[in-house]
Amino acid sequence: MAGSTQQTRRVILASLIGTSLEWYDFFLYTTAATLVFPQLFFPSLDPFNATLASLTTNAVAFVARPLGGVVFGHFGDRVGRKTVLVVTLLVMGVSTFLIGVLPGYASVGIAAPILLALLRFVQGLGLGGEWGGAVIMSLEHGDGRRRGFNASWPQVGVPAGYVLATGLLTLLSFVQSDAAFLSWGWRVPFLLSGALVFVGLWVRLKVTESPLFAEVEQSGAKARMPLVEVLRTHPRALLSAFTARIGVDVAFYTFTAYIIVYLTGQLGLPRSYALNAVLIGSALQLALIPLFGALSDRLGRRPVYLAGVVAAAVWAFAFFPLLDTRSFPLIALAAVVALVTHAAMYGPQAAFIAELFSTRLRYSGASMGYQVAGIVGGALAPIIALQLFEAYGSTVAVSLYVVAALAVTAVGLAIAPETRDLDLSAAPEPGSRPVGPLA
């Protein structure tokens, strides 16, 4: 049985705050990897290879995220969602703070980029366990008729974290000289994470455990080895979750990370053009993601999700020509529309993936399907985009890459059932077919 309305709101708030802080930490690194880290940690390389090396350390987190999903997903299905979410927040907060005090290449040589990559790996572990728990807590507490809306709120943590991280870095770079920003200014947002994590912990410790997990625990039906059971009994659900996620990630990181490299490196425009354009789009997503999540409660997960896929594929060919105008209003338009299409996919995505798995295996299954796709999608997208433009000298190749990834996502949606009407309290036992409207 779902929790009370008051408790549901508290859980959603806790999930939103905690996830926003996690993504704040994550995007601090992503943004700094394009603006600061090439000069500080890879100064012996030429600008192109320094940026490539920096983006590669950024990709390390995506490799770690599936491992985090496996480890924390196991304990989330064994000991509970709440405990694991407290741990993941601590892991992310501590690693982000340590990046803020990390010496550069000039001080400790090759040890600097190695330690940077190691801390990025730990960040990935924390985020790998965070997403599944935050989404599932919101999903399992709420009214079954509003699962798409409730589960979309942790997704809002992505634009919220981006706005906080990029906004603060942009402000500091604006009020400081380039020398001061590169010397110490970029460190301030990372150090601030140490204080912010206590806010997230205070909120999370006040919520109750998922009522659906409590039912599983009381019945003695908890899985002994959740991941093994997921692989054995839910292979199609894993494949659907994996493929449905890839195109969303590729589009997002092309629209938000590669745009910085392209505008500053290829067009020679101020970095503020890219940062401010994406900030505007991200701010709009704060309202759009739950709106599309709610729409999926009315129309179904797959129709809303697929509409976003088609829109993003079309916009991929308008995106770069608008950037090439070098006009900030048109650059902002490119980023805003791109992130509207992403919101249409991202809003229903959380409920769609989580509902594919039975309650006793949901944390492990959803985390694994979601996080493994991050390696193929988000980790490689900026690197592949960079290499495609370098090889072909045209953004058409990048647009085609985005469309190909979105086509994979469309396939993932096609092979999945519509999960909106599934009764999670009567979720199918491993190895059986869905009941009710999904049969």
Coordinates of C-alpha atoms in Angstrom, one line a residue:
M1 CA 0.0 0.0 0.0
A2 CA 1.3 3.5 -0.8
G3 CA 2.3 5.8 1.9
S4 CA 0.3 8.8 3.1
T5 CA 0.2 11.9 1.1
Q6 CA 2.3 13.8 3.6
Q7 CA 4.9 11.1 3.7
T8 CA 4.9 10.8 -0.1
R9 CA 5.6 14.5 -0.4
R10 CA 8.4 14.3 2.2
V11 CA 10.0 11.4 0.3
I12 CA 9.8 13.2 -3.1
L13 CA 11.3 16.3 -1.5
A14 CA 14.1 14.2 0.0
S15 CA 14.7 12.5 -3.3
L16 CA 14.8 15.8 -5.2
I17 CA 17.1 17.5 -2.8
G18 CA 19.5 14.6 -2.5
T19 CA 19.5 13.9 -6.2
S20 CA 20.0 17.6 -7.0
L21 CA 23.1 17.6 -4.8
E22 CA 24.4 14.4 -6.4
W23 CA 24.0 15.9 -9.9
Y24 CA 25.4 19.2 -8.7
D25 CA 28.6 17.3 -7.8
F26 CA 28.6 15.4 -11.0
F27 CA 28.1 18.3 -13.3
L28 CA 30.7 20.4 -11.5
Y29 CA 33.2 17.9 -12.8
T30 CA 31.7 17.7 -16.3
T31 CA 31.7 21.5 -16.7
A32 CA 35.2 21.9 -15.2
A33 CA 36.4 19.1 -17.5
T34 CA 35.8 21.4 -20.5
L35 CA 36.7 24.8 -18.9
V36 CA 39.5 24.2 -16.4
F37 CA 40.9 20.7 -16.1
P38 CA 42.7 20.6 -19.6
Q39 CA 44.9 23.5 -18.5
L40 CA 45.5 22.4 -14.9
F41 CA 45.9 18.6 -15.2
F42 CA 47.0 18.2 -18.8
P43 CA 49.2 21.3 -19.5
S44 CA 51.8 19.3 -21.5
L45 CA 49.3 18.4 -24.2
D46 CA 48.1 20.5 -27.1
P47 CA 44.6 22.0 -26.6
F48 CA 42.7 19.3 -28.6
N49 CA 44.4 16.4 -26.8
A50 CA 44.2 18.1 -23.4
T51 CA 40.4 18.5 -23.8
L52 CA 40.2 14.9 -25.0
A53 CA 42.1 13.6 -22.0
S54 CA 40.0 15.7 -19.7
L55 CA 36.8 14.3 -21.2
T56 CA 38.2 10.8 -20.9
T57 CA 38.6 11.3 -17.1
N58 CA 35.1 12.5 -17.1
A59 CA 34.0 9.3 -18.8
V60 CA 35.6 7.2 -16.0
A61 CA 32.5 8.0 -13.8
F62 CA 30.2 6.4 -16.4
V63 CA 32.3 3.2 -16.2
A64 CA 31.9 3.3 -12.4
R65 CA 28.2 3.9 -12.4
P66 CA 27.2 0.4 -13.3
L67 CA 29.4 -1.0 -10.6
G68 CA 27.8 1.5 -8.1
G69 CA 24.4 0.3 -9.4
V70 CA 25.3 -3.3 -8.8
V71 CA 26.7 -2.8 -5.3
F72 CA 24.2 -0.4 -4.0
G73 CA 21.4 -2.0 -5.9
H74 CA 22.2 -5.3 -4.1
F75 CA 22.0 -3.7 -0.7
G76 CA 19.0 -1.6 -1.7
D77 CA 17.1 -4.9 -2.4
R78 CA 18.5 -6.6 0.6
V79 CA 18.6 -4.0 3.5
G80 CA 16.3 -1.3 2.2
R81 CA 16.2 1.8 0.0
K82 CA 16.6 4.5 2.7
T83 CA 19.9 3.3 4.2
V84 CA 21.6 3.0 0.8
L85 CA 20.5 6.5 -0.2
V86 CA 22.2 7.9 2.9
V87 CA 25.5 6.1 2.0
T88 CA 25.5 7.2 -1.7
L89 CA 25.1 10.9 -0.7
L90 CA 28.1 10.6 1.6
V91 CA 30.2 8.9 -1.1
M92 CA 29.5 11.6 -3.6
G93 CA 29.9 14.5 -1.2
V94 CA 33.3 13.4 0.2
S95 CA 34.8 12.7 -3.3
T96 CA 33.6 16.0 -4.7
F97 CA 35.1 17.9 -1.7
L98 CA 38.5 16.1 -2.2
I99 CA 38.5 17.2 -5.9
G100 CA 38.3 20.7 -4.6
V101 CA 41.6 20.4 -2.7
L102 CA 43.4 18.3 -5.3
P103 CA 46.8 19.8 -6.4
G104 CA 47.4 20.3 -10.1
Y105 CA 50.0 18.9 -12.5
A106 CA 52.4 21.7 -11.8
S107 CA 52.5 20.6 -8.1
V108 CA 52.5 16.8 -8.1
G109 CA 53.0 15.9 -11.8
I110 CA 51.4 12.8 -13.2
A111 CA 49.9 11.9 -9.8
A112 CA 47.4 14.9 -10.3
P113 CA 45.4 13.5 -13.3
I114 CA 45.6 9.9 -11.8
L115 CA 44.0 11.1 -8.5
L116 CA 41.5 13.2 -10.5
A117 CA 40.4 10.1 -12.4
L118 CA 40.3 8.1 -9.2
L119 CA 38.0 10.6 -7.5
R120 CA 35.8 10.8 -10.6
F121 CA 35.5 7.0 -10.4
V122 CA 34.3 7.3 -6.8
Q123 CA 31.8 10.0 -7.8
G124 CA 30.5 7.5 -10.4
L125 CA 30.0 4.8 -7.8
G126 CA 27.9 7.2 -5.7
L127 CA 25.8 8.3 -8.5
G128 CA 25.4 4.8 -9.8
G129 CA 23.6 3.8 -6.6
E130 CA 21.8 7.1 -6.1
W131 CA 19.5 7.2 -9.2
G132 CA 17.7 3.9 -8.6
G133 CA 17.1 4.5 -4.9
A134 CA 15.7 8.0 -5.3
V135 CA 13.4 7.0 -8.2
I136 CA 12.2 3.9 -6.5
M137 CA 11.5 5.6 -3.2
S138 CA 9.3 8.2 -4.9
L139 CA 7.7 5.5 -7.1
E140 CA 6.9 3.1 -4.3
H141 CA 5.5 5.6 -1.8
G142 CA 3.1 7.4 -4.1
D143 CA -0.4 6.9 -5.5
G144 CA -0.3 4.3 -8.3
R145 CA -2.1 6.7 -10.6
R146 CA 0.6 9.3 -10.2
R147 CA 3.7 7.2 -10.5
G148 CA 5.0 8.9 -13.6
F149 CA 4.7 12.3 -11.9
N150 CA 6.2 11.2 -8.6
A151 CA 9.1 9.3 -10.1
S152 CA 9.9 12.2 -12.4
W153 CA 10.9 14.5 -9.4
P154 CA 14.3 12.8 -8.9
Q155 CA 14.9 13.4 -12.6
V156 CA 14.5 17.1 -11.9
G157 CA 17.7 16.8 -9.9
V158 CA 19.6 16.7 -13.2
P159 CA 18.7 20.2 -14.4
A160 CA 18.6 21.5 -10.8
G161 CA 22.1 20.2 -10.3
Y162 CA 23.3 21.6 -13.6
V163 CA 21.8 25.0 -12.9
L164 CA 23.5 25.0 -9.5
A165 CA 26.9 23.8 -10.7
T166 CA 27.2 25.6 -14.0
G167 CA 25.6 28.8 -12.6
L168 CA 28.1 29.0 -9.7
L169 CA 31.0 28.2 -12.0
T170 CA 29.8 30.8 -14.5
L171 CA 29.4 33.5 -11.8
L172 CA 32.8 32.8 -10.4
S173 CA 34.4 33.0 -13.9
F174 CA 32.6 36.2 -14.5
V175 CA 33.6 38.0 -11.3
Q176 CA 37.2 36.8 -11.4
S177 CA 40.1 37.1 -13.7
D178 CA 41.0 34.1 -15.8
A179 CA 44.1 33.6 -13.7
A180 CA 42.3 33.8 -10.4
F181 CA 39.5 31.4 -11.6
L182 CA 42.1 28.9 -12.9
S183 CA 44.1 29.2 -9.7
W184 CA 41.5 28.8 -7.0
G185 CA 38.1 30.1 -8.1
W186 CA 36.9 26.8 -9.7
R187 CA 37.6 25.0 -6.4
V188 CA 34.9 26.9 -4.4
P189 CA 31.9 25.0 -5.8
F190 CA 33.6 21.7 -5.1
L191 CA 34.4 22.7 -1.5
L192 CA 30.9 23.9 -1.0
S193 CA 29.6 20.4 -1.6
G194 CA 31.0 19.3 1.8
A195 CA 28.5 21.6 3.5
L196 CA 25.6 20.9 1.2
V197 CA 25.8 17.2 1.8
F198 CA 24.7 17.7 5.4
V199 CA 21.5 19.3 4.2
G200 CA 20.7 16.3 2.0
L201 CA 21.5 13.9 4.9
W202 CA 19.3 15.8 7.3
V203 CA 16.3 15.6 4.9
R204 CA 16.9 11.9 4.0
L205 CA 17.1 10.7 7.5
K206 CA 13.6 11.9 8.2
V207 CA 11.8 9.7 5.6
T208 CA 10.4 6.3 6.1
E209 CA 11.3 3.1 4.3
S210 CA 9.4 2.2 1.1
P211 CA 6.1 0.5 2.0
L212 CA 6.4 -1.9 -0.9
F213 CA 9.9 -3.0 0.2
A214 CA 8.5 -3.4 3.8
E215 CA 5.9 -5.8 2.4
V216 CA 8.6 -7.8 0.7
E217 CA 10.7 -7.9 3.8
Q218 CA 7.7 -9.0 6.0
S219 CA 6.8 -11.7 3.6
G220 CA 10.4 -13.1 3.6
A221 CA 10.6 -12.8 -0.2
K222 CA 13.8 -10.8 -0.4
A223 CA 16.2 -12.0 -3.1
R224 CA 19.4 -13.5 -1.8
M225 CA 21.4 -12.5 -4.9
P226 CA 19.3 -9.8 -6.6
L227 CA 21.5 -9.1 -9.6
V228 CA 21.8 -12.8 -10.5
E229 CA 18.0 -13.1 -10.3
V230 CA 17.6 -10.1 -12.5
L231 CA 19.9 -11.5 -15.2
R232 CA 18.1 -14.9 -15.1
T233 CA 14.5 -13.7 -14.9
H234 CA 14.4 -10.2 -16.4
P235 CA 16.7 -10.2 -19.5
R236 CA 14.1 -8.5 -21.8
A237 CA 13.5 -5.8 -19.2
L238 CA 17.2 -5.2 -18.9
L239 CA 17.6 -5.0 -22.6
S240 CA 14.7 -2.6 -22.9
A241 CA 16.0 -0.4 -20.1
F242 CA 19.5 -0.3 -21.6
T243 CA 18.5 0.5 -25.1
A244 CA 15.7 3.0 -24.1
R245 CA 18.3 5.0 -22.2
I246 CA 21.2 5.2 -24.8
G247 CA 19.8 7.8 -27.2
V248 CA 18.6 10.0 -24.3
D249 CA 22.1 10.1 -22.9
V250 CA 23.8 10.7 -26.3
A251 CA 21.4 13.6 -27.1
F252 CA 21.7 15.2 -23.7
Y253 CA 25.5 15.2 -23.5
T254 CA 25.8 16.4 -27.1
F255 CA 23.4 19.2 -26.3
T256 CA 24.9 20.2 -23.0
A257 CA 28.6 19.1 -22.9
Y258 CA 29.8 19.1 -26.5
I259 CA 28.2 22.4 -27.1
I260 CA 30.8 24.0 -24.8
V261 CA 33.6 22.4 -26.8
Y262 CA 32.1 23.4 -30.1
L263 CA 31.3 27.0 -29.4
T264 CA 34.6 27.8 -27.6
G265 CA 37.0 25.6 -29.6
Q266 CA 35.5 25.6 -33.2
L267 CA 33.6 28.9 -33.3
G268 CA 35.9 30.9 -30.9
L269 CA 32.9 32.3 -28.9
P270 CA 33.0 33.1 -25.2
R271 CA 32.3 30.2 -22.9
S272 CA 29.4 32.2 -21.4
Y273 CA 27.5 31.7 -24.6
A274 CA 27.3 28.0 -24.2
L275 CA 26.9 28.0 -20.4
N276 CA 24.1 30.6 -20.4
A277 CA 22.2 28.9 -23.2
V278 CA 22.2 25.6 -21.4
L279 CA 21.4 27.3 -18.1
I280 CA 18.2 28.8 -19.7
G281 CA 17.2 25.4 -21.1
S282 CA 18.0 23.6 -17.8
A283 CA 15.9 26.1 -15.8
L284 CA 13.0 25.4 -18.1
Q285 CA 13.4 21.7 -17.6
L286 CA 12.7 22.2 -13.8
A287 CA 9.0 22.5 -14.8
L288 CA 8.9 20.4 -17.9
I289 CA 10.2 17.1 -16.6
P290 CA 7.4 16.7 -14.0
L291 CA 5.0 18.0 -16.6
F292 CA 5.9 15.2 -19.0
G293 CA 6.0 12.7 -16.2
A294 CA 2.4 13.6 -15.3
L295 CA 1.5 13.4 -19.0
S296 CA 2.8 9.9 -19.1
D297 CA 0.3 9.0 -16.3
R298 CA -2.5 10.1 -18.7
L299 CA -1.2 8.9 -22.1
G300 CA 1.2 6.1 -21.1
R301 CA 5.0 6.0 -20.7
R302 CA 5.9 4.9 -24.3
P303 CA 3.9 7.5 -26.3
V304 CA 5.3 10.5 -24.4
Y305 CA 8.8 9.0 -24.4
L306 CA 8.7 8.3 -28.2
A307 CA 7.4 11.8 -29.0
G308 CA 10.5 13.1 -27.3
V309 CA 12.7 10.7 -29.3
V310 CA 11.3 11.8 -32.6
A311 CA 11.5 15.5 -31.7
A312 CA 15.1 15.2 -30.6
A313 CA 16.1 13.4 -33.8
V314 CA 14.6 16.2 -35.9
W315 CA 16.2 18.9 -33.8
A316 CA 19.6 17.3 -34.0
F317 CA 19.8 18.7 -37.6
A318 CA 18.7 22.2 -36.6
F319 CA 20.9 22.4 -33.5
F320 CA 24.3 23.0 -35.1
P321 CA 23.2 25.4 -37.9
L322 CA 21.7 27.6 -35.1
L323 CA 25.0 27.4 -33.2
D324 CA 26.9 28.4 -36.4
T325 CA 25.0 31.7 -36.6
R326 CA 27.2 32.9 -33.7
S327 CA 24.1 34.8 -32.5
F328 CA 23.4 34.2 -28.8
P329 CA 19.6 34.4 -29.1
L330 CA 19.7 31.6 -31.7
I331 CA 22.2 29.6 -29.7
A332 CA 19.9 29.9 -26.7
L333 CA 17.0 28.7 -28.9
A334 CA 19.0 25.7 -30.0
A335 CA 19.8 24.7 -26.5
V336 CA 16.3 25.4 -25.1
V337 CA 14.4 23.3 -27.8
A338 CA 17.0 20.6 -27.4
L339 CA 16.4 20.4 -23.7
V340 CA 12.6 20.5 -24.2
T341 CA 12.9 17.3 -26.3
H342 CA 15.1 15.8 -23.6
A343 CA 12.5 16.6 -20.9
A344 CA 9.9 14.7 -23.0
M345 CA 12.1 11.6 -22.8
Y346 CA 13.4 12.1 -19.3
G347 CA 10.1 12.8 -17.6
P348 CA 8.5 9.4 -18.1
Q349 CA 11.9 7.5 -18.2
A350 CA 12.2 6.9 -14.4
A351 CA 8.8 5.3 -14.0
F352 CA 9.1 3.4 -17.3
I353 CA 12.4 1.7 -16.3
A354 CA 11.5 1.1 -12.7
E355 CA 8.2 -0.5 -13.5
L356 CA 9.8 -3.1 -15.8
F357 CA 11.0 -4.9 -12.7
S358 CA 9.3 -6.7 -9.8
T359 CA 9.5 -5.1 -6.3
R360 CA 12.0 -7.5 -4.8
L361 CA 14.5 -6.9 -7.7
R362 CA 13.6 -3.4 -8.7
Y363 CA 16.6 -1.5 -7.2
S364 CA 19.1 -3.9 -8.8
G365 CA 17.3 -4.2 -12.2
A366 CA 16.5 -0.6 -12.7
S367 CA 20.0 0.5 -11.6
M368 CA 21.8 -2.0 -13.9
G369 CA 19.8 -1.2 -17.0
Y370 CA 20.0 2.5 -16.5
Q371 CA 23.7 2.8 -15.5
V372 CA 25.2 0.3 -18.1
A373 CA 23.6 2.4 -20.8
G374 CA 25.5 5.4 -19.4
I375 CA 28.8 4.0 -20.6
V376 CA 27.7 3.6 -24.2
G377 CA 25.7 6.9 -24.1
G378 CA 26.8 9.6 -21.8
A379 CA 30.5 8.6 -21.3
L380 CA 31.3 8.4 -25.0
A381 CA 29.0 11.0 -26.5
P382 CA 31.2 14.1 -26.1
I383 CA 34.3 12.1 -27.1
I384 CA 32.7 10.6 -30.2
A385 CA 31.3 14.0 -31.2
L386 CA 34.7 15.5 -30.8
Q387 CA 36.3 12.8 -32.9
L388 CA 33.6 12.8 -35.6
F389 CA 34.0 16.5 -36.2
E390 CA 37.8 16.2 -36.2
A391 CA 37.5 13.4 -38.8
Y392 CA 34.8 14.8 -41.1
G393 CA 35.0 18.6 -40.4
S394 CA 31.2 18.7 -40.4
T395 CA 28.6 18.7 -37.7
V396 CA 26.3 16.6 -39.9
A397 CA 28.3 13.5 -38.8
V398 CA 27.6 14.4 -35.2
S399 CA 23.9 14.9 -35.9
L400 CA 23.7 11.5 -37.6
Y401 CA 25.4 9.9 -34.6
V402 CA 22.7 11.4 -32.3
V403 CA 19.9 10.2 -34.6
A404 CA 21.4 6.7 -34.7
A405 CA 21.5 6.5 -30.9
L406 CA 17.9 7.8 -30.7
A407 CA 16.9 5.0 -33.1
V408 CA 18.3 2.5 -30.6
T409 CA 16.1 4.1 -28.0
A410 CA 13.0 3.7 -30.2
V411 CA 13.8 0.0 -30.5
G412 CA 14.0 -0.3 -26.7
L413 CA 10.6 1.3 -26.3
A414 CA 9.1 -1.0 -29.0
I415 CA 10.2 -4.2 -27.3
A416 CA 8.9 -3.1 -23.8
P417 CA 5.3 -3.4 -22.5
E418 CA 3.3 -0.3 -21.5
T419 CA 3.8 -0.2 -17.7
R420 CA 1.5 2.7 -16.7
D421 CA -1.4 0.5 -15.4
L422 CA 0.7 -2.2 -13.7
D423 CA -0.2 -2.7 -10.0
L424 CA 3.2 -2.8 -8.3
S425 CA 1.8 -4.3 -5.2
A426 CA 0.9 -7.3 -7.3
A427 CA 4.0 -7.2 -9.5
P428 CA 4.8 -10.4 -11.4
E429 CA 7.0 -13.0 -9.7
P430 CA 10.3 -13.7 -11.4
G431 CA 9.9 -15.7 -14.5
S432 CA 6.2 -14.9 -14.9
R433 CA 4.4 -12.6 -17.4
P434 CA 2.9 -9.3 -16.2
V435 CA -0.6 -9.4 -14.9
G436 CA -3.7 -7.3 -15.6
P437 CA -3.4 -4.8 -18.5
L438 CA 0.1 -6.0 -19.3
A439 CA -0.7 -9.6 -19.8

